[in-house]
Each structure stands twice: as C-alpha cells, then as structure tokens.
mmCIF file of C-alpha atoms in Angstrom:
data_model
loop_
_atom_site.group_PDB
_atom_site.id
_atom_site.type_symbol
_atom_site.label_atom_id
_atom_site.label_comp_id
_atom_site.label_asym_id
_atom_site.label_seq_id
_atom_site.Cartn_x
_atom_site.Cartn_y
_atom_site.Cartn_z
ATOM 1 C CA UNK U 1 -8.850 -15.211 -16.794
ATOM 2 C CA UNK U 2 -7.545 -12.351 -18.566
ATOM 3 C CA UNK U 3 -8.822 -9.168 -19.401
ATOM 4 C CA UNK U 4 -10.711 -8.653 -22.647
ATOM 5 C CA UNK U 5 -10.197 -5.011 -23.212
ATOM 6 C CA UNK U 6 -7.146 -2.963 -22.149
ATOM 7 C CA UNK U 7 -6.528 0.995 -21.504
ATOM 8 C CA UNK U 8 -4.121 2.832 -23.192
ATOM 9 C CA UNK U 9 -2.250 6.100 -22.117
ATOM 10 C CA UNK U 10 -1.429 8.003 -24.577
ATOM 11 C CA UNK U 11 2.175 9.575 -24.309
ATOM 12 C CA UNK U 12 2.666 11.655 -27.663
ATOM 13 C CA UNK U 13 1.885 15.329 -26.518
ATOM 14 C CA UNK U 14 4.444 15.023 -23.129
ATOM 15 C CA UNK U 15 6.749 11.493 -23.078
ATOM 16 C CA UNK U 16 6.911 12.290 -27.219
ATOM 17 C CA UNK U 17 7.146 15.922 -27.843
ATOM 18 C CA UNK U 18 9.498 16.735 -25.095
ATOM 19 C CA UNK U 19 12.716 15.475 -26.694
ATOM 20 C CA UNK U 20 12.079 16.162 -30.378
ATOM 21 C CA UNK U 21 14.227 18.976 -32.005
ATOM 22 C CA UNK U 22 11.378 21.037 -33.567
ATOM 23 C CA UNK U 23 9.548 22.528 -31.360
ATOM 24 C CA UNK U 24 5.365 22.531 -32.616
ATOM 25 C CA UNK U 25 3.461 25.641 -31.526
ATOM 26 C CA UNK U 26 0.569 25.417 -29.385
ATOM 27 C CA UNK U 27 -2.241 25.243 -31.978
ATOM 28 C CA UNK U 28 -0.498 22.014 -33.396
ATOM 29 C CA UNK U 29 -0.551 20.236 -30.413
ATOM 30 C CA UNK U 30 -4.168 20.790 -29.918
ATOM 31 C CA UNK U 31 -4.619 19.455 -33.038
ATOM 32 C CA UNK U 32 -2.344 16.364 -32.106
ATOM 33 C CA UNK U 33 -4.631 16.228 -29.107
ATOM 34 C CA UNK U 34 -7.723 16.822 -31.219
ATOM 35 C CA UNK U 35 -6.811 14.285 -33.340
ATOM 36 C CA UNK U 36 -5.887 11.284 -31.045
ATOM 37 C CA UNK U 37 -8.985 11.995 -28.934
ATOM 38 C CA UNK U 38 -11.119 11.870 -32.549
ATOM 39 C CA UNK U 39 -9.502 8.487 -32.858
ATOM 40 C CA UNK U 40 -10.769 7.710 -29.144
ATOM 41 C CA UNK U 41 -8.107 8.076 -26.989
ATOM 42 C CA UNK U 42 -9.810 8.351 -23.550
ATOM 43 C CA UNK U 43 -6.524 9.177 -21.057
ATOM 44 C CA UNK U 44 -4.369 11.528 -22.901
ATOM 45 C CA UNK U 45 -1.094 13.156 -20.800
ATOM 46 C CA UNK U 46 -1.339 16.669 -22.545
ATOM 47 C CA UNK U 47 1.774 18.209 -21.382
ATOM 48 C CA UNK U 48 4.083 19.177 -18.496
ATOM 49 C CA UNK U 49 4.207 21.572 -15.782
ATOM 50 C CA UNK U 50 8.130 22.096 -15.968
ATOM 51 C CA UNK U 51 10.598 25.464 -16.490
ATOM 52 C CA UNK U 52 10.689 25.913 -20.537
ATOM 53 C CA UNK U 53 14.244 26.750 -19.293
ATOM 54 C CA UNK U 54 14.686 22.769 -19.271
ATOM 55 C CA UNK U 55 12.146 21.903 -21.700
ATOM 56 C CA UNK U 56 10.590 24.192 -24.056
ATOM 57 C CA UNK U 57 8.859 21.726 -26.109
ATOM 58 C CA UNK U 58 5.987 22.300 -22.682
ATOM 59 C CA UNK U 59 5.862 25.716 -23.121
ATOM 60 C CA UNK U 60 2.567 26.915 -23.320
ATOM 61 C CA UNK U 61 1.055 23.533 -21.833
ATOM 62 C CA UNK U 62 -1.587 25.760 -19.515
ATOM 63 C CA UNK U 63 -2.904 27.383 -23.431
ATOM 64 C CA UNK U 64 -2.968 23.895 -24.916
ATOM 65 C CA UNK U 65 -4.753 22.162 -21.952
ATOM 66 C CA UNK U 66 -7.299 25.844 -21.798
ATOM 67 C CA UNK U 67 -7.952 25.276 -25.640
ATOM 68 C CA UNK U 68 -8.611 21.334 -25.412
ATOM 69 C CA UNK U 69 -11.169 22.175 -22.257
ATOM 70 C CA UNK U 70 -12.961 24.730 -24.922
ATOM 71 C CA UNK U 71 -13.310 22.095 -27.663
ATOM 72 C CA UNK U 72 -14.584 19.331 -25.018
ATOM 73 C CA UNK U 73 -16.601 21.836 -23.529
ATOM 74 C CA UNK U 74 -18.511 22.811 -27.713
ATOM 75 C CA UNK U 75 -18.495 19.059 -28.613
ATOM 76 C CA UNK U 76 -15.661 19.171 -30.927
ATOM 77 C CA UNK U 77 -14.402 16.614 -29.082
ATOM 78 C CA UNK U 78 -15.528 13.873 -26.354
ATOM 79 C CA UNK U 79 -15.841 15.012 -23.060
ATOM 80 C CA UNK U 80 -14.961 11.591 -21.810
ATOM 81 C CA UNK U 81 -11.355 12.009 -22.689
ATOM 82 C CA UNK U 82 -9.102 12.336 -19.527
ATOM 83 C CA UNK U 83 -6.540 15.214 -19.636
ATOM 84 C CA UNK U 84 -3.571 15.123 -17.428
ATOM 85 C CA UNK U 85 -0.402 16.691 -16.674
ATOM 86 C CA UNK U 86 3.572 16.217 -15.252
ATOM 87 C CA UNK U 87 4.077 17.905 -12.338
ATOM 88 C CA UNK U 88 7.805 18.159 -10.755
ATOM 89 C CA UNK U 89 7.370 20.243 -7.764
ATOM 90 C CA UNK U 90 4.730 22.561 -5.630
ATOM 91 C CA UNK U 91 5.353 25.354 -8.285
ATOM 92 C CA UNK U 92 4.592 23.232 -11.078
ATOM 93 C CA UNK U 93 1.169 21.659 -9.266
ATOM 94 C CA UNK U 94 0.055 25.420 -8.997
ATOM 95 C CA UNK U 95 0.257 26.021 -12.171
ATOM 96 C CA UNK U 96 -1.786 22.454 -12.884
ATOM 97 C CA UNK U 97 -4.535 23.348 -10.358
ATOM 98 C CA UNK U 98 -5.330 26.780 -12.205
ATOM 99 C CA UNK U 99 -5.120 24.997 -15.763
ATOM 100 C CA UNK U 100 -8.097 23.345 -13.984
ATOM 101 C CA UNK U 101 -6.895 19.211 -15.169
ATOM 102 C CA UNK U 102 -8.382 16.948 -12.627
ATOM 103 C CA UNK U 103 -5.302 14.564 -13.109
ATOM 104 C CA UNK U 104 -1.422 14.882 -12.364
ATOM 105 C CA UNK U 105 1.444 12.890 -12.852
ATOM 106 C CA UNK U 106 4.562 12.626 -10.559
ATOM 107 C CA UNK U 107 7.480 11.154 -11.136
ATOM 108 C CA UNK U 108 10.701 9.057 -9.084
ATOM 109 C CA UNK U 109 13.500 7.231 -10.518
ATOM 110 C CA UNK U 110 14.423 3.670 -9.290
ATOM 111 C CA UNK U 111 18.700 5.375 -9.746
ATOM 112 C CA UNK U 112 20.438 7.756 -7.833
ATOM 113 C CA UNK U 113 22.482 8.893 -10.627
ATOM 114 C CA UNK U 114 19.466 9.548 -13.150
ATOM 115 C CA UNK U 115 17.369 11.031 -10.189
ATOM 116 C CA UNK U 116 19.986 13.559 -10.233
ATOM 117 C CA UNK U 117 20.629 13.837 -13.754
ATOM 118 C CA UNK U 118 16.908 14.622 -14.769
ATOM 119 C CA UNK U 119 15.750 15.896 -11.812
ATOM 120 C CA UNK U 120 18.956 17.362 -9.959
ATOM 121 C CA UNK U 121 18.030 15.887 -6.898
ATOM 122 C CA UNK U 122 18.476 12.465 -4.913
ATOM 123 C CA UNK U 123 15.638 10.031 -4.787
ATOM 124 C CA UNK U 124 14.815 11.011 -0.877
ATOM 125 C CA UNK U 125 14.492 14.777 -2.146
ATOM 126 C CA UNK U 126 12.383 14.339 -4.930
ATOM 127 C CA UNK U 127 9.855 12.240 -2.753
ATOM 128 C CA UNK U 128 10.031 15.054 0.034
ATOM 129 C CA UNK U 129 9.132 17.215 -2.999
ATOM 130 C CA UNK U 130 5.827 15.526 -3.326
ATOM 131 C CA UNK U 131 4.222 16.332 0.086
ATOM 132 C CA UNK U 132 3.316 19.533 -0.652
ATOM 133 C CA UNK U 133 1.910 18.765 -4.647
ATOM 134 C CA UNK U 134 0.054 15.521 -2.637
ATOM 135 C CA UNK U 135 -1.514 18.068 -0.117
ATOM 136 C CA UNK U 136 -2.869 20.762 -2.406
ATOM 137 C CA UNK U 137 -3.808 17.120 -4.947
ATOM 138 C CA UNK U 138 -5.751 16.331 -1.806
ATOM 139 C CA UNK U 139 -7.377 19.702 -1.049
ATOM 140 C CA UNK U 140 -8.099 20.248 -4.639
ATOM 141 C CA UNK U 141 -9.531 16.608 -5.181
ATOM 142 C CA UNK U 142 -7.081 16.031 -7.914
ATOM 143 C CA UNK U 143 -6.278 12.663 -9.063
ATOM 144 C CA UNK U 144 -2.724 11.581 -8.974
ATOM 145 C CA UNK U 145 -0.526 9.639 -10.616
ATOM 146 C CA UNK U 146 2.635 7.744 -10.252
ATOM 147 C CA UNK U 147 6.057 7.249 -12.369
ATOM 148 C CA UNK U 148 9.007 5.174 -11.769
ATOM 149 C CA UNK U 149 11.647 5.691 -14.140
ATOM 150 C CA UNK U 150 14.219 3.533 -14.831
ATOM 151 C CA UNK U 151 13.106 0.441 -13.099
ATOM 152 C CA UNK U 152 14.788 -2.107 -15.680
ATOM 153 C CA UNK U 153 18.121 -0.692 -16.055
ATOM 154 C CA UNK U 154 19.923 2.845 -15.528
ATOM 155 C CA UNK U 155 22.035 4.389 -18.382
ATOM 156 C CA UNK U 156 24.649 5.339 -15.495
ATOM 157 C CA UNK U 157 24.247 2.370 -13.236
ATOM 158 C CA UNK U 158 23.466 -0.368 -15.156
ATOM 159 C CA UNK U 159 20.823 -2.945 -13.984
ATOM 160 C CA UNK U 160 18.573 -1.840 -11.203
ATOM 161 C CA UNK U 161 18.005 -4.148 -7.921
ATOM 162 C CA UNK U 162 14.403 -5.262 -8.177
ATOM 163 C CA UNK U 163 13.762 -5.090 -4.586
ATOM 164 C CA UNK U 164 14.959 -1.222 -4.807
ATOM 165 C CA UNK U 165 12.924 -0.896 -7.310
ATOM 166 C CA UNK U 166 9.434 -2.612 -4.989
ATOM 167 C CA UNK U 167 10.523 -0.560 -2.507
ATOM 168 C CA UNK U 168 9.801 2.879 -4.275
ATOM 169 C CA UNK U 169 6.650 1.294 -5.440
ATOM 170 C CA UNK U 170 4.982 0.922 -2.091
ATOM 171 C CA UNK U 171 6.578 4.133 -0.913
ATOM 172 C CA UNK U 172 4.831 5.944 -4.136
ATOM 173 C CA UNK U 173 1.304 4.031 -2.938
ATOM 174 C CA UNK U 174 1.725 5.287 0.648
ATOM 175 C CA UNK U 175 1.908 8.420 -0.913
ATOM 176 C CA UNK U 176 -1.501 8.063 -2.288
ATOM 177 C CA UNK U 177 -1.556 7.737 -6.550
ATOM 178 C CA UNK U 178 -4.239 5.765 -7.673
ATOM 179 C CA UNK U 179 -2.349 3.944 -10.556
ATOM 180 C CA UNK U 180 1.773 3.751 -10.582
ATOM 181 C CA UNK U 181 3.438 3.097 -14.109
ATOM 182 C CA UNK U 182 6.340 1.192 -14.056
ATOM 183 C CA UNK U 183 8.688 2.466 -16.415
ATOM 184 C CA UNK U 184 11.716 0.911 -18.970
ATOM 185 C CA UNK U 185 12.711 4.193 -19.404
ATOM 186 C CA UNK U 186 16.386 3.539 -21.764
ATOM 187 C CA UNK U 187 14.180 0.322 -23.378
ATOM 188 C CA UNK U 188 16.604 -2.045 -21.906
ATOM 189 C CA UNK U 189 14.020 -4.650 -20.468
ATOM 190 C CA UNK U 190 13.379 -8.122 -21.565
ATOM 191 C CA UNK U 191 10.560 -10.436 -21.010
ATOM 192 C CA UNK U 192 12.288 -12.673 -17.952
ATOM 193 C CA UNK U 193 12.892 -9.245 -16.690
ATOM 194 C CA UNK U 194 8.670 -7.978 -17.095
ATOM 195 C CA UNK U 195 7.672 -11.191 -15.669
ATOM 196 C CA UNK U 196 10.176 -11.475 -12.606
ATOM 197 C CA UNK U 197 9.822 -7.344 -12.073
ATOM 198 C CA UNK U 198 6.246 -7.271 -12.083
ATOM 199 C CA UNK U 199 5.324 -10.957 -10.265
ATOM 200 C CA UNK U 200 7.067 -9.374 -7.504
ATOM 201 C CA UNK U 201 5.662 -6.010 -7.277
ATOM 202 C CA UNK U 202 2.030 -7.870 -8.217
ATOM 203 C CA UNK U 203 2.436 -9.500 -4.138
ATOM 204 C CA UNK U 204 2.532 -5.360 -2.432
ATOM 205 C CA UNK U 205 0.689 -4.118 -5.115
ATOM 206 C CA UNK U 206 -2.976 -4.680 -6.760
ATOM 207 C CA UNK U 207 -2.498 -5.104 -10.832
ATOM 208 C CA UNK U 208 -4.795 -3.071 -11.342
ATOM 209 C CA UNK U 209 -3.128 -0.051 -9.697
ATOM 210 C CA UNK U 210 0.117 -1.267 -12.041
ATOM 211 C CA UNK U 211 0.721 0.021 -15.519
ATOM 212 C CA UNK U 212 3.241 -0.698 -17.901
ATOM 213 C CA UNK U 213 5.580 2.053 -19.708
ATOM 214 C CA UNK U 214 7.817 0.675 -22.350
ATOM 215 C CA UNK U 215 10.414 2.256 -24.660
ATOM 216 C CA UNK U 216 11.315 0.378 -28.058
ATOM 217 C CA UNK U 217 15.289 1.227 -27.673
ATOM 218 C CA UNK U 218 15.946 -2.773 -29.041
ATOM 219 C CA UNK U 219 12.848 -3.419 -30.375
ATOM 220 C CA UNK U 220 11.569 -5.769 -26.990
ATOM 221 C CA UNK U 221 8.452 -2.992 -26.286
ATOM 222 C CA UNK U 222 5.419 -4.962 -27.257
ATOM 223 C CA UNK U 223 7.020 -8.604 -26.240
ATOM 224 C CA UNK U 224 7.376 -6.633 -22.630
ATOM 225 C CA UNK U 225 3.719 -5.165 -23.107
ATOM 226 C CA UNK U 226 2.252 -8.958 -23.522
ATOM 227 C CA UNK U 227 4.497 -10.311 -20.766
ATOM 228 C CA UNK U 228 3.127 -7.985 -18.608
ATOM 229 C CA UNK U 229 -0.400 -8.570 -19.975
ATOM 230 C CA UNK U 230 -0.068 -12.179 -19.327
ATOM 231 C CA UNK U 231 0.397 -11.370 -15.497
ATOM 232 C CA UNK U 232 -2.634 -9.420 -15.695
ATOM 233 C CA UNK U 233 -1.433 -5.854 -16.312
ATOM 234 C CA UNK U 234 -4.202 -3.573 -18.276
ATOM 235 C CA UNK U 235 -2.698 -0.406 -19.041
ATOM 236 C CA UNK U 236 -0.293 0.820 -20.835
ATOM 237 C CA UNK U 237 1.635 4.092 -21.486
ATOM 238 C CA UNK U 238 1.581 4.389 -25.688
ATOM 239 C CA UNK U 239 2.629 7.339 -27.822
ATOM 240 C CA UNK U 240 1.592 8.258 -31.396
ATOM 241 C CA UNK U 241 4.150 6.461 -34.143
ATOM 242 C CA UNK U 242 6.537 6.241 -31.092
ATOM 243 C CA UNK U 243 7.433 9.583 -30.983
ATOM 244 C CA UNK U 244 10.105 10.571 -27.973
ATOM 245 C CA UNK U 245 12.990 9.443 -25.962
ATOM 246 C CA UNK U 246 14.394 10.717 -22.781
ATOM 247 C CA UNK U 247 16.451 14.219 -22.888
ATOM 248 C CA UNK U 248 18.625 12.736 -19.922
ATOM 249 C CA UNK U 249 18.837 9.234 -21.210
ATOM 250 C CA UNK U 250 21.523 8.655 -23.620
ATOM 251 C CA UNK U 251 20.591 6.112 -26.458
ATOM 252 C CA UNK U 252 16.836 6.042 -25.613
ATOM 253 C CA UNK U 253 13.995 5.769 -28.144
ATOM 254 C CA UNK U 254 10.584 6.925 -28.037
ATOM 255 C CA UNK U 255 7.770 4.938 -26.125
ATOM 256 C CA UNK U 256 6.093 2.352 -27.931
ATOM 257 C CA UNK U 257 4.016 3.172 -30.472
ATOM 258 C CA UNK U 258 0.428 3.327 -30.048
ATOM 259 C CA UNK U 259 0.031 2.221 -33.644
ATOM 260 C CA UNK U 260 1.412 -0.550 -33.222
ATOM 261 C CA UNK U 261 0.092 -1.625 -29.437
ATOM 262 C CA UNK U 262 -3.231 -1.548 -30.792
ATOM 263 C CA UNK U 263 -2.565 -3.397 -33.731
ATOM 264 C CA UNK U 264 -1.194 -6.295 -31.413
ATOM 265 C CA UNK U 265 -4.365 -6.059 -29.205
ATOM 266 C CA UNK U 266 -6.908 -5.891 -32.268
ATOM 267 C CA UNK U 267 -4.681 -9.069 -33.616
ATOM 268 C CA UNK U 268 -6.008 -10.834 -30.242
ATOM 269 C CA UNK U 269 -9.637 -9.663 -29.976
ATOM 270 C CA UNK U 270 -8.559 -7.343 -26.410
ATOM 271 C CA UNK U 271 -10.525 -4.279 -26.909
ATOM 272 C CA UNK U 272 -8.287 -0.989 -26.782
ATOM 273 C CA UNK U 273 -11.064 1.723 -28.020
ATOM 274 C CA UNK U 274 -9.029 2.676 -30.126
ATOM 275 C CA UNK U 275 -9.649 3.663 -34.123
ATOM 276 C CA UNK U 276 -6.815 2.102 -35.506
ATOM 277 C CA UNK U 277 -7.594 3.591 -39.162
ATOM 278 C CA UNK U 278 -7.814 7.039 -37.423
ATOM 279 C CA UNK U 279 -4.379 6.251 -35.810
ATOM 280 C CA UNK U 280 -2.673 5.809 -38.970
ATOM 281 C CA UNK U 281 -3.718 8.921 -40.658
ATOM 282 C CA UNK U 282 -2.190 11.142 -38.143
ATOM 283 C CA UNK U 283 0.910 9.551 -38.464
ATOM 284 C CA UNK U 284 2.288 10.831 -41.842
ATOM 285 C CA UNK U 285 0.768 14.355 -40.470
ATOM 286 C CA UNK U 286 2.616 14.387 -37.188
ATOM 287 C CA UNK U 287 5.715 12.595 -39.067
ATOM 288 C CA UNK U 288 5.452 16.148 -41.274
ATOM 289 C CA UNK U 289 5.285 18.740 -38.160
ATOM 290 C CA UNK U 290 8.273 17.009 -36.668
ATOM 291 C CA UNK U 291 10.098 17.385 -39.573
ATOM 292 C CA UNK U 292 10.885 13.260 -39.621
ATOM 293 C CA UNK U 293 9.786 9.887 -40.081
ATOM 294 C CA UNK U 294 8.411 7.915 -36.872
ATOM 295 C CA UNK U 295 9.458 5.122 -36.253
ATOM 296 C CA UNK U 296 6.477 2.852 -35.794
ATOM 297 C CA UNK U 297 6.245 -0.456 -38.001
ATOM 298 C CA UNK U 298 2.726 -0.283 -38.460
ATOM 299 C CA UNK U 299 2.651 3.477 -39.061
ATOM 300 C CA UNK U 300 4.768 2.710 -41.995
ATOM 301 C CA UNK U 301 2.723 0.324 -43.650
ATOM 302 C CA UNK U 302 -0.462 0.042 -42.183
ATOM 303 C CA UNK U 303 -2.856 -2.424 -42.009
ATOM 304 C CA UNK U 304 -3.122 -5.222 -44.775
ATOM 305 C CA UNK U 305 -4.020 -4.239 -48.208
ATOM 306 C CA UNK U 306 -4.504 -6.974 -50.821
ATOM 307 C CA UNK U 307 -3.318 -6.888 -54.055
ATOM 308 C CA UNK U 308 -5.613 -8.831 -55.810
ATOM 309 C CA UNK U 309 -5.398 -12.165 -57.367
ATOM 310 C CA UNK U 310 -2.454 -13.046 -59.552
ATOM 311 C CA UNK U 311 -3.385 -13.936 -63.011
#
C-alpha cells in the first residue's frame, strides 16, 4: 500500500543558492528560510559548512543558522522545523557543532572523476574523511545524513555501474546516517533507470532510510520522483522554484522545484504539509533577489484560476 503523505527536503538555501551568480546577504536568506518554514517546510538544509574560498554563496551560514534558532526560539517561526547543514570534512563539522544544528549532511560521489572534481579527492579519501565528522556526530548526538552524488550518470564518465553505485550505499549505512539520498545530480536519469536503481538498492537497504534527489536538467524530475514513489520512496530533496545546479557539473539545472513536487502530490491526495499558496508567493520574491526568473512551471503560473463563463 503506498504512503499517503510524503516528506519533503527542502534544498533552496544550500543545493539552490550555492551556484547562483548573485550572492544574497545573510538577512535574505533568513528570510528565504523564514519564509519556506511559514509555508511549513519541516526539514530545511540551511546552508553549508565549506571554505567561502570555494563557495561564497555559504558564507555566513553559522549567522544565518544563529538568527533562524532566535526566531524559532520567539515564535516567529515553528520550532518543529528541522535545520541542517553540509559538512565536507572535520573542520567543517566543528564549525556545525558550535552553530549548535542537531543535523548534518555528508556527501560521496558514485565517480571518481567528479569525486575529484568537487571534492579534490578520490572516493576512498573522502569516506576516510568522514570518520572523524562521524565520531564527534556520535559524541555530540548529532544526526547524520547521507549524499550520493551522481548515481545516474557522471558528466565525465558517463553512465554509472549500478552495483558501484549499491556498493557506496551500504558503505554510507555502515557508516551510520539515518536516511541516504540518492542523488541525479547532472538530471540525466530516466524512469527505467529510478525503478531498476532503486529496486536494487531497496534489497540492502530499508525505503524508508532511501530518499530521492532529482535535478530537472531534461525535464524527467517529477516522472523520476513518482517512479520512485511507486517503489515506496517517501522523501524527497525539493528546492524553492528550482533554484540551483551543480558548480562542478557542467550543463546541470537546479533541483526540482518544490512548487511543483507539491503540486503533483496535492494532484493525488499524498499529503506533503506543505502551503502550496504560500509557496508561490515567495517565488516572484526570491525570482527578484536572484536577479532572474526560476524556472519552475507552476511558479510561473500557479494554480488554476478561472476565467469565468463565456458569454
């Protein structure tokens, strides 16, 4: 039987912001966080841990994530709403435990060649990177994460193996994340690929520990989103109007939009908790911080309005 209601990630403030040209000051993304949370967005990845040498659209993540704490902690906003952040290394989780988030993120790629493109390092090193953040995750009682990147297809490879790709998932659950997002990263996946990909990881892994991360490079996003639904898969990584791409990812688009997700969901009476009405009115606002249009479909043109009867 499957699931009535489904959880959405939202991906705007981190996956979104941290390829767009204009950089937004810190009191506009806590009003972009203000905002999605007001339109009940309960996980919400609020930034990144990483040198603003490398990406300076998360500079100033530790202010943002301080000043979203202060308006949970006066009622501005709902407490219920989960905060996380990217982590890439031990430095980065330091700087996470004294922003005082209870959640991190960590991230692999399924491709040698964009392991060491984005994170300069091979996919053996950047796993031996995570034993220390998992320790001090551990000692801290912080809840962690999972990302694999590139899991459909590689911009420097081409198509990735699917058992390479299983692999790194049960080494990432022997590392001890709670919940590992399986990531089209260039939007290059197609449904045969979501339903082969994910009925094989479904036999090492528990769905619900799977979650579903889909870019909208050629337009296949939500089709990939219900595949994976179909198979039982509840939660997916979103981002306001679809705002993003990958800095290290030639070609790629932003992440689905959440918009437009929700719209899908709503269409099919699966609860999201999401205020779909709220949704679309920060869309035009963000679309004016940014400096451009996003490219959602239903942040365009919103919900249906009649026109009235034709005389």
């Amino acid at each position: 039987m499957k699931s009535k209601s489904v959880v959405i990630v939202e991906m705007g403030l981190r996956d979104g912001l941290q390829n767009e040209k204009h950089v937004l000051d810190t009191d506009t993304r806590v009003e972009f966080a203000r905002r999605l949370i007001d339109a009940g967005t309960k996980r919400v990845e609020i930034g990144s841990f990483v040198s603003p040498t490398w990406v300076p659209q998360m500079a100033g993540t530790a202010e943002v994530v301080s000043k979203v704490f202060t308006l949970q902690k006066n009622k501005v906003v709902s407490k219920k709403a989960e905060l996380s952040v990217l982590v890439p290394n031990e430095r980065g989780m330091l700087d996470a435990i004294a922003s005082g988030v209870k959640e991190i993120a960590i991230f692999a790629a399924c491709s040698e060649s964009f392991s060491k493109k984005n994170i300069n390092c091979t996919i053996d090193e950047s796993f031996k990177r995570f034993e220390p953040v998992m320790a001090l995750a551990k000692k801290h009682k912080i809840k962690v994460r999972g990302y694999l990147s590139t899991c459909f297809g590689c911009p420097f490879e081409g198509k990735v193996p699917e058992a390479r790709v299983v692999k790194l998932a049960q080494r990432m659950l022997k590392l001890g994340v709670y919940e590992l997002s399986i990531g089209d990263t260039i939007g290059v996946a197609d449904v045969g690929q979501v339903r082969s990909l994910f009925a094989k990881l479904k036999k090492v892994v528990p769905a619900k520990k799977l979650a579903g991360h889909f870019h909208d490079t050629r337009g296949q996003a939500l089709a990939n989103i219900l595949a994976a639904y179909d198979l039982g898969i509840t939660v997916f990584d979103t981002s306001l109007g679809g705002l993003g791409g990958c800095p290290y990812a030639p070609g790629a688009t932003g992440n689905v939009a959440t918009e437009d997700v929700v719209y899908m969901f709503q269409g099919m009476g699966v609860k999201t908790g999401l205020n779909l009405d709220k949704l679309l009115e920060i869309n035009p606002w963000m679309a004016e911080k940014i400096q451009h249009p996003l490219p959602s479909k239903v942040g365009k043109v919103g919900k249906l309005k009649p026109l009235g009867k034709v005389r």
